[in-house]
PDB file of C-alpha atoms in Angstrom:
ATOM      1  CA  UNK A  76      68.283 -38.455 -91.914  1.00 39.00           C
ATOM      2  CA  UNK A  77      65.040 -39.060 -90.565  1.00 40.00           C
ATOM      3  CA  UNK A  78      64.350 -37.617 -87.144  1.00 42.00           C
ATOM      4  CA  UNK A  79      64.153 -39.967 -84.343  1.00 42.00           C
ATOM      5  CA  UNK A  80      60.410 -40.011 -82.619  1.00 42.00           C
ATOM      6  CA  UNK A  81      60.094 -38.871 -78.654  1.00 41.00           C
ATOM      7  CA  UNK A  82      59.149 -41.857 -77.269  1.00 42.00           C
ATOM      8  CA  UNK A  83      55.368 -41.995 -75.836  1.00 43.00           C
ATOM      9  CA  UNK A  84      54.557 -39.731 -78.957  1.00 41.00           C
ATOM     10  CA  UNK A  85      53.579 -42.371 -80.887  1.00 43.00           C
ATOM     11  CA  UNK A  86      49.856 -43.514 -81.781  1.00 43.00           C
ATOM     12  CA  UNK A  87      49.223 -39.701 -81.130  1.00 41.00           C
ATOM     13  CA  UNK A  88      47.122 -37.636 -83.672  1.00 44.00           C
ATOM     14  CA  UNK A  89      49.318 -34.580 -84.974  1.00 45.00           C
ATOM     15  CA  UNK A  90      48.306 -31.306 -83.353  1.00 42.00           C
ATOM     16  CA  UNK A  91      48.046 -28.395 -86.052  1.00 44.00           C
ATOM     17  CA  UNK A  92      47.650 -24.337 -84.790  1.00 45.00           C
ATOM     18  CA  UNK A  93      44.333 -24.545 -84.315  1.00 44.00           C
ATOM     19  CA  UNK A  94      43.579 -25.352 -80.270  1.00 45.00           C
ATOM     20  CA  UNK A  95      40.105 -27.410 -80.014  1.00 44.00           C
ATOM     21  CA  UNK A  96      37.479 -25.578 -78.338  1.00 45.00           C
ATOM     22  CA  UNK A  97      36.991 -25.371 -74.500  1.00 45.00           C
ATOM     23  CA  UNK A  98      33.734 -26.295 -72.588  1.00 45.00           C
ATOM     24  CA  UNK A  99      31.557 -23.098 -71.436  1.00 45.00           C
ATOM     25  CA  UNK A 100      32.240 -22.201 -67.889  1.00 51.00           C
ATOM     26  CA  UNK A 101      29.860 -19.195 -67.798  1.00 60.00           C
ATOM     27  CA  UNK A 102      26.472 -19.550 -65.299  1.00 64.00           C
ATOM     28  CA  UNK A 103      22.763 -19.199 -66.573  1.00 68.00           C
ATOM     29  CA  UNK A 104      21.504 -15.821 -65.727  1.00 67.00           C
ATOM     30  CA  UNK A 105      18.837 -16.934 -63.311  1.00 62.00           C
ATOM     31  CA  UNK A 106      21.709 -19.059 -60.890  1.00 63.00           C
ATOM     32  CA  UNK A 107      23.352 -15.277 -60.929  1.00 64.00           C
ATOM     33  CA  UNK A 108      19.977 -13.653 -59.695  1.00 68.00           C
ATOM     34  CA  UNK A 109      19.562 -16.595 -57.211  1.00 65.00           C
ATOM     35  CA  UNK A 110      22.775 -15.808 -56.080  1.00 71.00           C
ATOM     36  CA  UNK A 111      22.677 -12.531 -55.375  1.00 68.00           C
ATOM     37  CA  UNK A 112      19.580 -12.310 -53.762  1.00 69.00           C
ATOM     38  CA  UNK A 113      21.162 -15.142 -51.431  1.00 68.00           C
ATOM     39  CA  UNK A 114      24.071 -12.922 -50.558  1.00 67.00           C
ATOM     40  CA  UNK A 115      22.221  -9.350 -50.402  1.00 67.00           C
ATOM     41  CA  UNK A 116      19.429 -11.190 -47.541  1.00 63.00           C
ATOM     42  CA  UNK A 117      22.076 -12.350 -45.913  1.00 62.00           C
ATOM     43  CA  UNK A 118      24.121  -9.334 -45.309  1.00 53.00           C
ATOM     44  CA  UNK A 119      20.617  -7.590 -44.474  1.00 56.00           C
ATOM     45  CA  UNK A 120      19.601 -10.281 -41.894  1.00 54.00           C
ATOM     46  CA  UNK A 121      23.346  -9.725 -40.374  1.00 49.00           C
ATOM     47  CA  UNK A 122      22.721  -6.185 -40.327  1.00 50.00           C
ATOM     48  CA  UNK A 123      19.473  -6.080 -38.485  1.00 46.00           C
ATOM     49  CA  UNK A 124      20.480  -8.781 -36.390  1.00 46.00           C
ATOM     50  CA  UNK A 125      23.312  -6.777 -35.128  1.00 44.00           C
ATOM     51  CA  UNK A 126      21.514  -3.973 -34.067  1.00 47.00           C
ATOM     52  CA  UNK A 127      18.559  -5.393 -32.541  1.00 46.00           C
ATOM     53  CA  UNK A 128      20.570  -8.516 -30.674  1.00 43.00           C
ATOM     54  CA  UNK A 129      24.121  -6.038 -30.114  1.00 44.00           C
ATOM     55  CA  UNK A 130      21.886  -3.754 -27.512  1.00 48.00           C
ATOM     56  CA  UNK A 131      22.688  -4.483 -23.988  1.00 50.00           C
ATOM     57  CA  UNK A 132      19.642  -2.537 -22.936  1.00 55.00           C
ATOM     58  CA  UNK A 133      21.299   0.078 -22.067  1.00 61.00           C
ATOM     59  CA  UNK A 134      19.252   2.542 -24.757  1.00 74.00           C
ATOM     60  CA  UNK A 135      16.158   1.358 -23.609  1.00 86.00           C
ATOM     61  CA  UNK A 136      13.642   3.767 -22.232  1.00 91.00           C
ATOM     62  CA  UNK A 137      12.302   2.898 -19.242  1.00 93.00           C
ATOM     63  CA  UNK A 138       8.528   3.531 -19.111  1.00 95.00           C
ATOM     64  CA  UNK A 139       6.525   5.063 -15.882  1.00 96.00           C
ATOM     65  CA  UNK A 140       5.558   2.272 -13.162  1.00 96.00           C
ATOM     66  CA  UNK A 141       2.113   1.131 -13.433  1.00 96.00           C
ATOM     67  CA  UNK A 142       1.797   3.547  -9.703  1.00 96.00           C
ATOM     68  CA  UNK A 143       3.510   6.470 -11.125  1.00 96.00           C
ATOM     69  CA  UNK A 144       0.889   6.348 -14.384  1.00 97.00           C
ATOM     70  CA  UNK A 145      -2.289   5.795 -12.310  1.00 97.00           C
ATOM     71  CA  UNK A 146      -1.238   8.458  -9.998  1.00 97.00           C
ATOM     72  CA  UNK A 147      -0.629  11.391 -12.783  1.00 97.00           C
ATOM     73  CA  UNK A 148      -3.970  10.041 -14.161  1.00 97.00           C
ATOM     74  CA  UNK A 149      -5.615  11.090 -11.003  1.00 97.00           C
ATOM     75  CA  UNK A 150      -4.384  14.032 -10.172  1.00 96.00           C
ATOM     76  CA  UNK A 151      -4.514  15.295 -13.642  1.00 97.00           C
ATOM     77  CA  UNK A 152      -8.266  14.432 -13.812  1.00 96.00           C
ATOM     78  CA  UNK A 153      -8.675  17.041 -10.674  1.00 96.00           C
ATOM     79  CA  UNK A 154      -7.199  19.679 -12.462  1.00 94.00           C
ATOM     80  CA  UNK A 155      -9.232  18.950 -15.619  1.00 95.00           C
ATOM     81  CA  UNK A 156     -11.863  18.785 -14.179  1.00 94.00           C
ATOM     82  CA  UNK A 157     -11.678  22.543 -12.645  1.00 93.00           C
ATOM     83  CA  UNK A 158      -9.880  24.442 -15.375  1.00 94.00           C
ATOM     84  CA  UNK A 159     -11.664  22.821 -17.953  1.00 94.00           C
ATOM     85  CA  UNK A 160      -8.042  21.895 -19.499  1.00 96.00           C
ATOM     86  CA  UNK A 161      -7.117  18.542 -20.537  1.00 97.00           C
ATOM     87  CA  UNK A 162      -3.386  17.721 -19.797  1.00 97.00           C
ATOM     88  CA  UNK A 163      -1.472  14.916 -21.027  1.00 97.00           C
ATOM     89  CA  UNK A 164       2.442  13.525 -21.139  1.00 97.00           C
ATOM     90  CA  UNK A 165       3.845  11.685 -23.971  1.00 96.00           C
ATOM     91  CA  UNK A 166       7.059   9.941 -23.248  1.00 96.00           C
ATOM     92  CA  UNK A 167       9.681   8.618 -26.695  1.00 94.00           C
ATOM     93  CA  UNK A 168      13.298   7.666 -27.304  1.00 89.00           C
ATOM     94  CA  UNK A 169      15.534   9.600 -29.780  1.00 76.00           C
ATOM     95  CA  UNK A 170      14.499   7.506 -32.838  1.00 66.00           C
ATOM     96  CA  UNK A 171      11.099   8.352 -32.569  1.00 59.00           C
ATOM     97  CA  UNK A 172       9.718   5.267 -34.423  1.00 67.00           C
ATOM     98  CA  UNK A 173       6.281   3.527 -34.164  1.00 69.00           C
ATOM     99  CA  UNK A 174       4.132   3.955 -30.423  1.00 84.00           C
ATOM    100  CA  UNK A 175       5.597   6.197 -27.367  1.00 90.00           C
ATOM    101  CA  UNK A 176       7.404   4.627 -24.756  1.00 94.00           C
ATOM    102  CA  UNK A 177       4.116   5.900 -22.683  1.00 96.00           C
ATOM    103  CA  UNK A 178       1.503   8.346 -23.227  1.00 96.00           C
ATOM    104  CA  UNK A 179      -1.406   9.227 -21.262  1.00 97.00           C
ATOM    105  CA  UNK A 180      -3.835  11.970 -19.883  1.00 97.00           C
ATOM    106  CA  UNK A 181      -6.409  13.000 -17.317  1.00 97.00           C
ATOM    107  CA  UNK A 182      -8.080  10.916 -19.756  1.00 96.00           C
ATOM    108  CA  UNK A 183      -6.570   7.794 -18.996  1.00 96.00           C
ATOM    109  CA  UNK A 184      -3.401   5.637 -18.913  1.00 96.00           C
ATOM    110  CA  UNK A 185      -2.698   4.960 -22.557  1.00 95.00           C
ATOM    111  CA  UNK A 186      -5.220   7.834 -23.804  1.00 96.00           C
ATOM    112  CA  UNK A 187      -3.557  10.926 -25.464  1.00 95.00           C
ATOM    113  CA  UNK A 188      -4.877  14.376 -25.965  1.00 95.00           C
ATOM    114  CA  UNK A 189      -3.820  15.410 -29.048  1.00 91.00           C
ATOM    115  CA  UNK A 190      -5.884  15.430 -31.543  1.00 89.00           C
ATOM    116  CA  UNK A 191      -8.419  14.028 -29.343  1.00 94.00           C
ATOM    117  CA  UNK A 192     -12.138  14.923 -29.994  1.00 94.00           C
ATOM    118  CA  UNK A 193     -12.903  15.217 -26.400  1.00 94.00           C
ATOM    119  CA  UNK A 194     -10.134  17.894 -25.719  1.00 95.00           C
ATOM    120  CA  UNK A 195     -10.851  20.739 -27.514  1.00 94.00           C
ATOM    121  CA  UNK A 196      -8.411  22.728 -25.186  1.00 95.00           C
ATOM    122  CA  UNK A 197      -5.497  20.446 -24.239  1.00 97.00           C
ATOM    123  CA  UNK A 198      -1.773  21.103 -23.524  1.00 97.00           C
ATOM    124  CA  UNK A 199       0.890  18.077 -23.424  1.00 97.00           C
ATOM    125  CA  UNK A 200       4.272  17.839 -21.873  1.00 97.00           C
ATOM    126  CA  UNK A 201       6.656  15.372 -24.535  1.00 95.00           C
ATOM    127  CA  UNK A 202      10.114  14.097 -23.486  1.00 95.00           C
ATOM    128  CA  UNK A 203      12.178  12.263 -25.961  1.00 93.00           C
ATOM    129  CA  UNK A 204      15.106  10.478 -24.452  1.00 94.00           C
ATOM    130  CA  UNK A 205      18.240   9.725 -26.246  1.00 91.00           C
ATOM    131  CA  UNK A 206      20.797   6.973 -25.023  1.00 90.00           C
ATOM    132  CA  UNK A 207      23.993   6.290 -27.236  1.00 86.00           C
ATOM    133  CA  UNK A 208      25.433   2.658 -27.175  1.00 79.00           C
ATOM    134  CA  UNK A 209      28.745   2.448 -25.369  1.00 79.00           C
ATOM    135  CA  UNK A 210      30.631   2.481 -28.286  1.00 77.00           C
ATOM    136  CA  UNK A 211      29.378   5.699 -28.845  1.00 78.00           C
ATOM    137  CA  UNK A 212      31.090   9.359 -28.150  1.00 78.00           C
ATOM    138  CA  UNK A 213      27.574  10.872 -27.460  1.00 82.00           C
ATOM    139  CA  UNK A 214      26.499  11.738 -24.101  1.00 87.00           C
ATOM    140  CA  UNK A 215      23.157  11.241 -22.942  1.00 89.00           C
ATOM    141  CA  UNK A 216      20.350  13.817 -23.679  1.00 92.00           C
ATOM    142  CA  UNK A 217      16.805  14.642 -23.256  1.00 93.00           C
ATOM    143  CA  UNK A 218      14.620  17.045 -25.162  1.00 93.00           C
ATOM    144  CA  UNK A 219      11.154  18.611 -23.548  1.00 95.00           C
ATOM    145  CA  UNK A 220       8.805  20.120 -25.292  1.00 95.00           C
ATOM    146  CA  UNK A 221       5.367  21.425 -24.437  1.00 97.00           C
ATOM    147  CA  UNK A 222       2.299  21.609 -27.255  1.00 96.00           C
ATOM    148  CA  UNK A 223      -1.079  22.870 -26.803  1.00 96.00           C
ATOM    149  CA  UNK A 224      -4.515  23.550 -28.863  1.00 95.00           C
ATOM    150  CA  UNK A 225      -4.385  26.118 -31.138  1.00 93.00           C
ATOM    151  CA  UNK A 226      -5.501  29.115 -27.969  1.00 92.00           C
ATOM    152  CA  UNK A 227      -2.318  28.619 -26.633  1.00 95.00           C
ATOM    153  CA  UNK A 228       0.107  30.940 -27.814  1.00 95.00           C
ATOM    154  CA  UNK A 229       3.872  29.750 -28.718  1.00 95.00           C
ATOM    155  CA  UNK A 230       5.245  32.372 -25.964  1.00 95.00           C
ATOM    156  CA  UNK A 231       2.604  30.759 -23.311  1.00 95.00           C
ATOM    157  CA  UNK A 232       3.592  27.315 -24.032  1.00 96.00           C
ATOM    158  CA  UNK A 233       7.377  28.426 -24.094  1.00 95.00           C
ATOM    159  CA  UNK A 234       6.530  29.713 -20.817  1.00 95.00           C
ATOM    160  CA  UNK A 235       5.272  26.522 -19.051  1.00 96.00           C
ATOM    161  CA  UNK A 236       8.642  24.014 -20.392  1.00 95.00           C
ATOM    162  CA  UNK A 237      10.852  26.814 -18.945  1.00 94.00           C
ATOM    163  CA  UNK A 238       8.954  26.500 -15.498  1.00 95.00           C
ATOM    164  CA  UNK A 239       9.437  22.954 -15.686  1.00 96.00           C
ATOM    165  CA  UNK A 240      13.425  22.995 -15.077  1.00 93.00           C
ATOM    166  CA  UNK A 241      12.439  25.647 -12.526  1.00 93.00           C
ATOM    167  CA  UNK A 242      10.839  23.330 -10.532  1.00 93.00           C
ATOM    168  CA  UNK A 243      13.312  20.542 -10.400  1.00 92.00           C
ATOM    169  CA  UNK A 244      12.710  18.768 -13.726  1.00 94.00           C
ATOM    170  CA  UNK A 245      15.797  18.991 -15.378  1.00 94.00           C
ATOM    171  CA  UNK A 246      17.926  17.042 -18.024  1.00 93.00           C
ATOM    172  CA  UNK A 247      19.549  15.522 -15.478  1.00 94.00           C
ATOM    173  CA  UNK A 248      16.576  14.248 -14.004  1.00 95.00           C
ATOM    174  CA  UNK A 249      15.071  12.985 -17.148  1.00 95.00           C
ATOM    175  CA  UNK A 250      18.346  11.010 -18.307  1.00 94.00           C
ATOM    176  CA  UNK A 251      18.104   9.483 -14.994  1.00 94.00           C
ATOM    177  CA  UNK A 252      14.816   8.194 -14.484  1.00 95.00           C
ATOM    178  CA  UNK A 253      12.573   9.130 -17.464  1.00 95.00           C
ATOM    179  CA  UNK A 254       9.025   7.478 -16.587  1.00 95.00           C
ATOM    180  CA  UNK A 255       9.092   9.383 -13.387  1.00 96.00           C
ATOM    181  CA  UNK A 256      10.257  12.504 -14.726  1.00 96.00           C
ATOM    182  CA  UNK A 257       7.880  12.597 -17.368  1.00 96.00           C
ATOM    183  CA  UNK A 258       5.189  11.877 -14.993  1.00 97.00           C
ATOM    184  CA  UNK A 259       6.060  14.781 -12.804  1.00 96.00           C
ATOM    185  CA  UNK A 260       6.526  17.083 -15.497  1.00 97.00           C
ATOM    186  CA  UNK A 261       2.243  16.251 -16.533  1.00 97.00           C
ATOM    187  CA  UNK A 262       1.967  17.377 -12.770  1.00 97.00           C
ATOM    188  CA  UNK A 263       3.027  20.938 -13.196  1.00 96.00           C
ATOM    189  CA  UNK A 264       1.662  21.292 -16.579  1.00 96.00           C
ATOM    190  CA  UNK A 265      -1.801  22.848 -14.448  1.00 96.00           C
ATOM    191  CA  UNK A 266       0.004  25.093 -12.111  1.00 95.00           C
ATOM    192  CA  UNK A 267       2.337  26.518 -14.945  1.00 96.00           C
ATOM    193  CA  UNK A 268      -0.504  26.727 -17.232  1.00 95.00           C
ATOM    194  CA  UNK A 269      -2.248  29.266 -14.243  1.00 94.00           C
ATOM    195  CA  UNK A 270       1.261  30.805 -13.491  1.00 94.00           C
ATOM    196  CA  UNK A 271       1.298  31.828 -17.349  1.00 92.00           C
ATOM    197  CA  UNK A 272      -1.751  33.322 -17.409  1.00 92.00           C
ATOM    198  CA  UNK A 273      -2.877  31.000 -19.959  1.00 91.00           C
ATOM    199  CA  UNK A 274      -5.744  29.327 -18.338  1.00 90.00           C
ATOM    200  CA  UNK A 275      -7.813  30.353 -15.010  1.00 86.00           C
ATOM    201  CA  UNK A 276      -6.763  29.308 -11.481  1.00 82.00           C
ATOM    202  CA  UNK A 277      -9.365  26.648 -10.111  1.00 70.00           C
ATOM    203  CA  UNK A 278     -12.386  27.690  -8.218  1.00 65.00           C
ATOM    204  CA  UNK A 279     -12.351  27.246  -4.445  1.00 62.00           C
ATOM    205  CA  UNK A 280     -14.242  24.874  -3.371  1.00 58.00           C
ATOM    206  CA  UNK A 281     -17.686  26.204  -1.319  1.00 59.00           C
ATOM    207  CA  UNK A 282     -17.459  24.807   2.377  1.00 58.00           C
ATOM    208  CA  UNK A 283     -20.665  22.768   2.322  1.00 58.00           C
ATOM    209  CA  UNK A 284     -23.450  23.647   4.515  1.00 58.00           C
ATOM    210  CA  UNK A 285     -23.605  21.540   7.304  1.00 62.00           C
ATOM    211  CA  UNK A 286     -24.555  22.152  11.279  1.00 63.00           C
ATOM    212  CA  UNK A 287     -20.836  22.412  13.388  1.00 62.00           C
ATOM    213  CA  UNK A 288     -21.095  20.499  16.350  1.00 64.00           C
ATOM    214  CA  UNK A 289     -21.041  22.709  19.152  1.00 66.00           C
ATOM    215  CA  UNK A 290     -17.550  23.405  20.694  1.00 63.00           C
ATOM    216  CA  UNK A 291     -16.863  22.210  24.566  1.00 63.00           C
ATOM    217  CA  UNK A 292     -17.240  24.636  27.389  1.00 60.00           C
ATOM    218  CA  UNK A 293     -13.946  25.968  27.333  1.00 60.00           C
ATOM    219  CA  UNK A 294     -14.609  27.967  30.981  1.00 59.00           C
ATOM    220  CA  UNK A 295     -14.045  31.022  32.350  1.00 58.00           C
ATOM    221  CA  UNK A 296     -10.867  32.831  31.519  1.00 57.00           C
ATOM    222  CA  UNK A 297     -11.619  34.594  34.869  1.00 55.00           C
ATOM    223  CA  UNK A 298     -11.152  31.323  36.504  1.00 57.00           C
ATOM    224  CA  UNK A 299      -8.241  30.144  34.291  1.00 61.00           C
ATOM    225  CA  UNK A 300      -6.143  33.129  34.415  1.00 61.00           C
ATOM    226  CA  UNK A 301      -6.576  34.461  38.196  1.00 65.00           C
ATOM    227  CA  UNK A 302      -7.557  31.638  39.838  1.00 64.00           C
ATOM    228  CA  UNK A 303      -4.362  32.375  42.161  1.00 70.00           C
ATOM    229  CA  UNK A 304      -5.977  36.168  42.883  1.00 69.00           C
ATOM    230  CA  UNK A 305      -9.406  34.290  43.752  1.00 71.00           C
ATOM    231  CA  UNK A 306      -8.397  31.669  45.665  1.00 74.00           C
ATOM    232  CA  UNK A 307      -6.447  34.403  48.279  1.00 75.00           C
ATOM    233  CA  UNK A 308      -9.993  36.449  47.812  1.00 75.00           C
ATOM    234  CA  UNK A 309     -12.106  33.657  48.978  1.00 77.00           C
ATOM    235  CA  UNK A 310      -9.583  33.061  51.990  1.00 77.00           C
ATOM    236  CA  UNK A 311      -9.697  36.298  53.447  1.00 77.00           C
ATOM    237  CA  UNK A 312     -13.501  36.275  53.092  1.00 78.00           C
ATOM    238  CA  UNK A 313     -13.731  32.980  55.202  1.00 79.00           C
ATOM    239  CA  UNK A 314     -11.477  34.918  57.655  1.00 74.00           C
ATOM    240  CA  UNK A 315     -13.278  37.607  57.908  1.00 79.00           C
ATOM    241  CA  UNK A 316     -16.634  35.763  58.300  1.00 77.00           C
ATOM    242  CA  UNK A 317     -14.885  33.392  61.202  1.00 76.00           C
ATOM    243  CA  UNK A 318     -14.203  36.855  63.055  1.00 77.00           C
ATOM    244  CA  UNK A 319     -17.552  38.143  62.353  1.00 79.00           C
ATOM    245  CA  UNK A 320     -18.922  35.052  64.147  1.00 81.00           C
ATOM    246  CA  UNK A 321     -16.881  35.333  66.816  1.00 77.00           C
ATOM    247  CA  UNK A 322     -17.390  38.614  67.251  1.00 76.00           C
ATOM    248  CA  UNK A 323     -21.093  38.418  67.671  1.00 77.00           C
ATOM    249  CA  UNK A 324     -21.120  35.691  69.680  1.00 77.00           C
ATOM    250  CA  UNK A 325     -19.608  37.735  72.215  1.00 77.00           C
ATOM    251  CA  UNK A 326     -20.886  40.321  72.005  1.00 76.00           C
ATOM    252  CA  UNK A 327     -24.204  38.787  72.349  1.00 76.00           C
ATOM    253  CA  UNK A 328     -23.035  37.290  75.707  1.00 76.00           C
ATOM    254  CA  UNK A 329     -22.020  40.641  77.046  1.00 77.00           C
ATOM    255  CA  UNK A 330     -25.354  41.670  76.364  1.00 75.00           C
ATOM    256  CA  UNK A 331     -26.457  38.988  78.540  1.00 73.00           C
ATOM    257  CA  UNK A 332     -24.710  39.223  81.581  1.00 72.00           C
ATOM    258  CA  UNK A 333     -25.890  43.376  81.628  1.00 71.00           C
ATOM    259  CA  UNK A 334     -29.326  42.121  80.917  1.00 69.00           C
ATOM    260  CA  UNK A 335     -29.073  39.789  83.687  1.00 72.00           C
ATOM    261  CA  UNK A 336     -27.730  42.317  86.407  1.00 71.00           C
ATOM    262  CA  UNK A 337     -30.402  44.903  85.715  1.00 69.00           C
ATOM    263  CA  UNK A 338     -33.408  42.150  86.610  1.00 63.00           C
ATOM    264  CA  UNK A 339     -34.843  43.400  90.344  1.00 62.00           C
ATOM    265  CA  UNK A 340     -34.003  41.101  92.750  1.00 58.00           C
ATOM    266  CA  UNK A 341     -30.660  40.642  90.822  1.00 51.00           C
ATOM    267  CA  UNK A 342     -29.092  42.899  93.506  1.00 53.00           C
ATOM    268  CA  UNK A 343     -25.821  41.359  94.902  1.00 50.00           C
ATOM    269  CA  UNK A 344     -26.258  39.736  98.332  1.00 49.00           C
ATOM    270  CA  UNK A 345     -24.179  41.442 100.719  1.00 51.00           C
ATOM    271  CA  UNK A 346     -21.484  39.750 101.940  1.00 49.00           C
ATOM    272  CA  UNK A 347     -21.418  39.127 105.952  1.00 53.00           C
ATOM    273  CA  UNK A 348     -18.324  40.431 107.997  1.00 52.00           C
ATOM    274  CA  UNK A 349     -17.312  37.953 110.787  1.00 53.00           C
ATOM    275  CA  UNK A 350     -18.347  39.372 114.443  1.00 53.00           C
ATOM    276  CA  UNK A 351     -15.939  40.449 116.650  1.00 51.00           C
ATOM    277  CA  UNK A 352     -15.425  37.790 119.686  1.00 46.00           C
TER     278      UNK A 352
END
């Protein structure tokens, strides 16, 4: 008996073992490279972009004011100037990548004295400031160090950072306001550099030669401090004068009335008795 068909099966071609081949699905080696380089800039620009645009600005160093730098500048000049010492500050956050957050000198905001021709002796006061993000388990830090020229020994330069905290510039203060720390810190760096023997205390200043103006007539302490004494002195010598005139003014007009009885003729008339009735 013949088998019956399925119906829809006919009109079909008969199907043997063999399967017919399949279309390629695989993608030309230079889509691949296209590709990847696609994916591997895009997980880079995500990267960067989450680090630079994901800070709040809290780990940003704050600088010195444009006042606090010009300041330094000046008094650091001074110093300089009498020592023969250039002094400098140099100013960086933790990554220490690219320029300083500030650097500058008795040279100049902006001017550093490292490595600077016209320093040949030169000692520099460098913070580096490290805030964490706030996701962070890290506390805040800073880190000062002091460098000099080649004549300043390691123990003289050790010396003048561990004056520094002496004189009030601490972590503490550096976490909290770095520009102004940093700025006092290139302040000391003159007085600790004489402190540890390592350079030679400025030369006073000669008084210059000029005329003083005379000084007021300040009086007589005679006058000032017994004037009390004197005053009763000059008193009892107008007394005594008054009495003195007096005196002599009578006396002179007892001399008078003798003079006047011994003149002849002067005799006293005699005085008449009455008559007896």
């Amino acid at each position: 008996m013949a088998a019956a068909k399925r119906p829809g099966t006919a009109g079909r071609p008969a199907t043997t073992g063999a399967k017919s081949p399949a279309k390629s699905a695989e993608i030309p080696v230079w889509k691949q490279a296209l590709i990847w380089v696609g994916l591997l800039g895009t997980v880079a620009a995500c990267t960067v972009g989450s680090i630079v645009n994901g800070d709040d600005g809290s780990s940003v160093v704050p600088p010195p004011t444009a006042q606090e730098r010009a300041d330094t500048v000046a008094v650091l000049a001074r110093s300089s100037a009498s020592q023969g010492v250039c002094y400098g500050w140099e100013l960086k956050d933790d990554f220490g990548y690219g320029d300083p957050v500030s650097v500058g000198s008795n040279l100049g905001d902006g001017v550093a004295v490292e490595e600077n021709p016209s320093c040949p002796r030169w000692v520099q006061v460098s913070v580096r400031i490290y805030y964490p993000s706030e996701s962070s388990d890290s506390d805040d830090s800073a880190y000062v160090t002091v460098d000099g020229s080649g004549d300043f020994s390691s123990a003289d330069l050790l010396r003048i950072a561990d004056g520094l905290g002496r004189l009030g510039v601490t972590e503490k203060v550096l976490i909290d306001d770095p520009g102004w720390g940093v700025t006092r810190a290139a302040v000391m760096l003159p007085l600790l550099a004489v402190e540890a023997d390592a350079v030679e205390p400025a030369a006073t200043p000669a008084p210059a030669a000029t005329q003083p103006s005379p000084l007021p007539d300040p009086g007589s302490d005679l006058w000032r401090d017994r004037w009390g004494y004197l005053l009763a002195a000059g008193g009892l010598l107008l007394v005594t004068a008054l009495l003195m005139t007096v005196g002599v003014v009578q006396r002179r007009r007892q001399r008078r009335g003798v003079e006047s009885a011994q003149r002849p003729g002067a005799d006293a008339v005699p005085s008449r008795t009455p008559e007896k009735a």
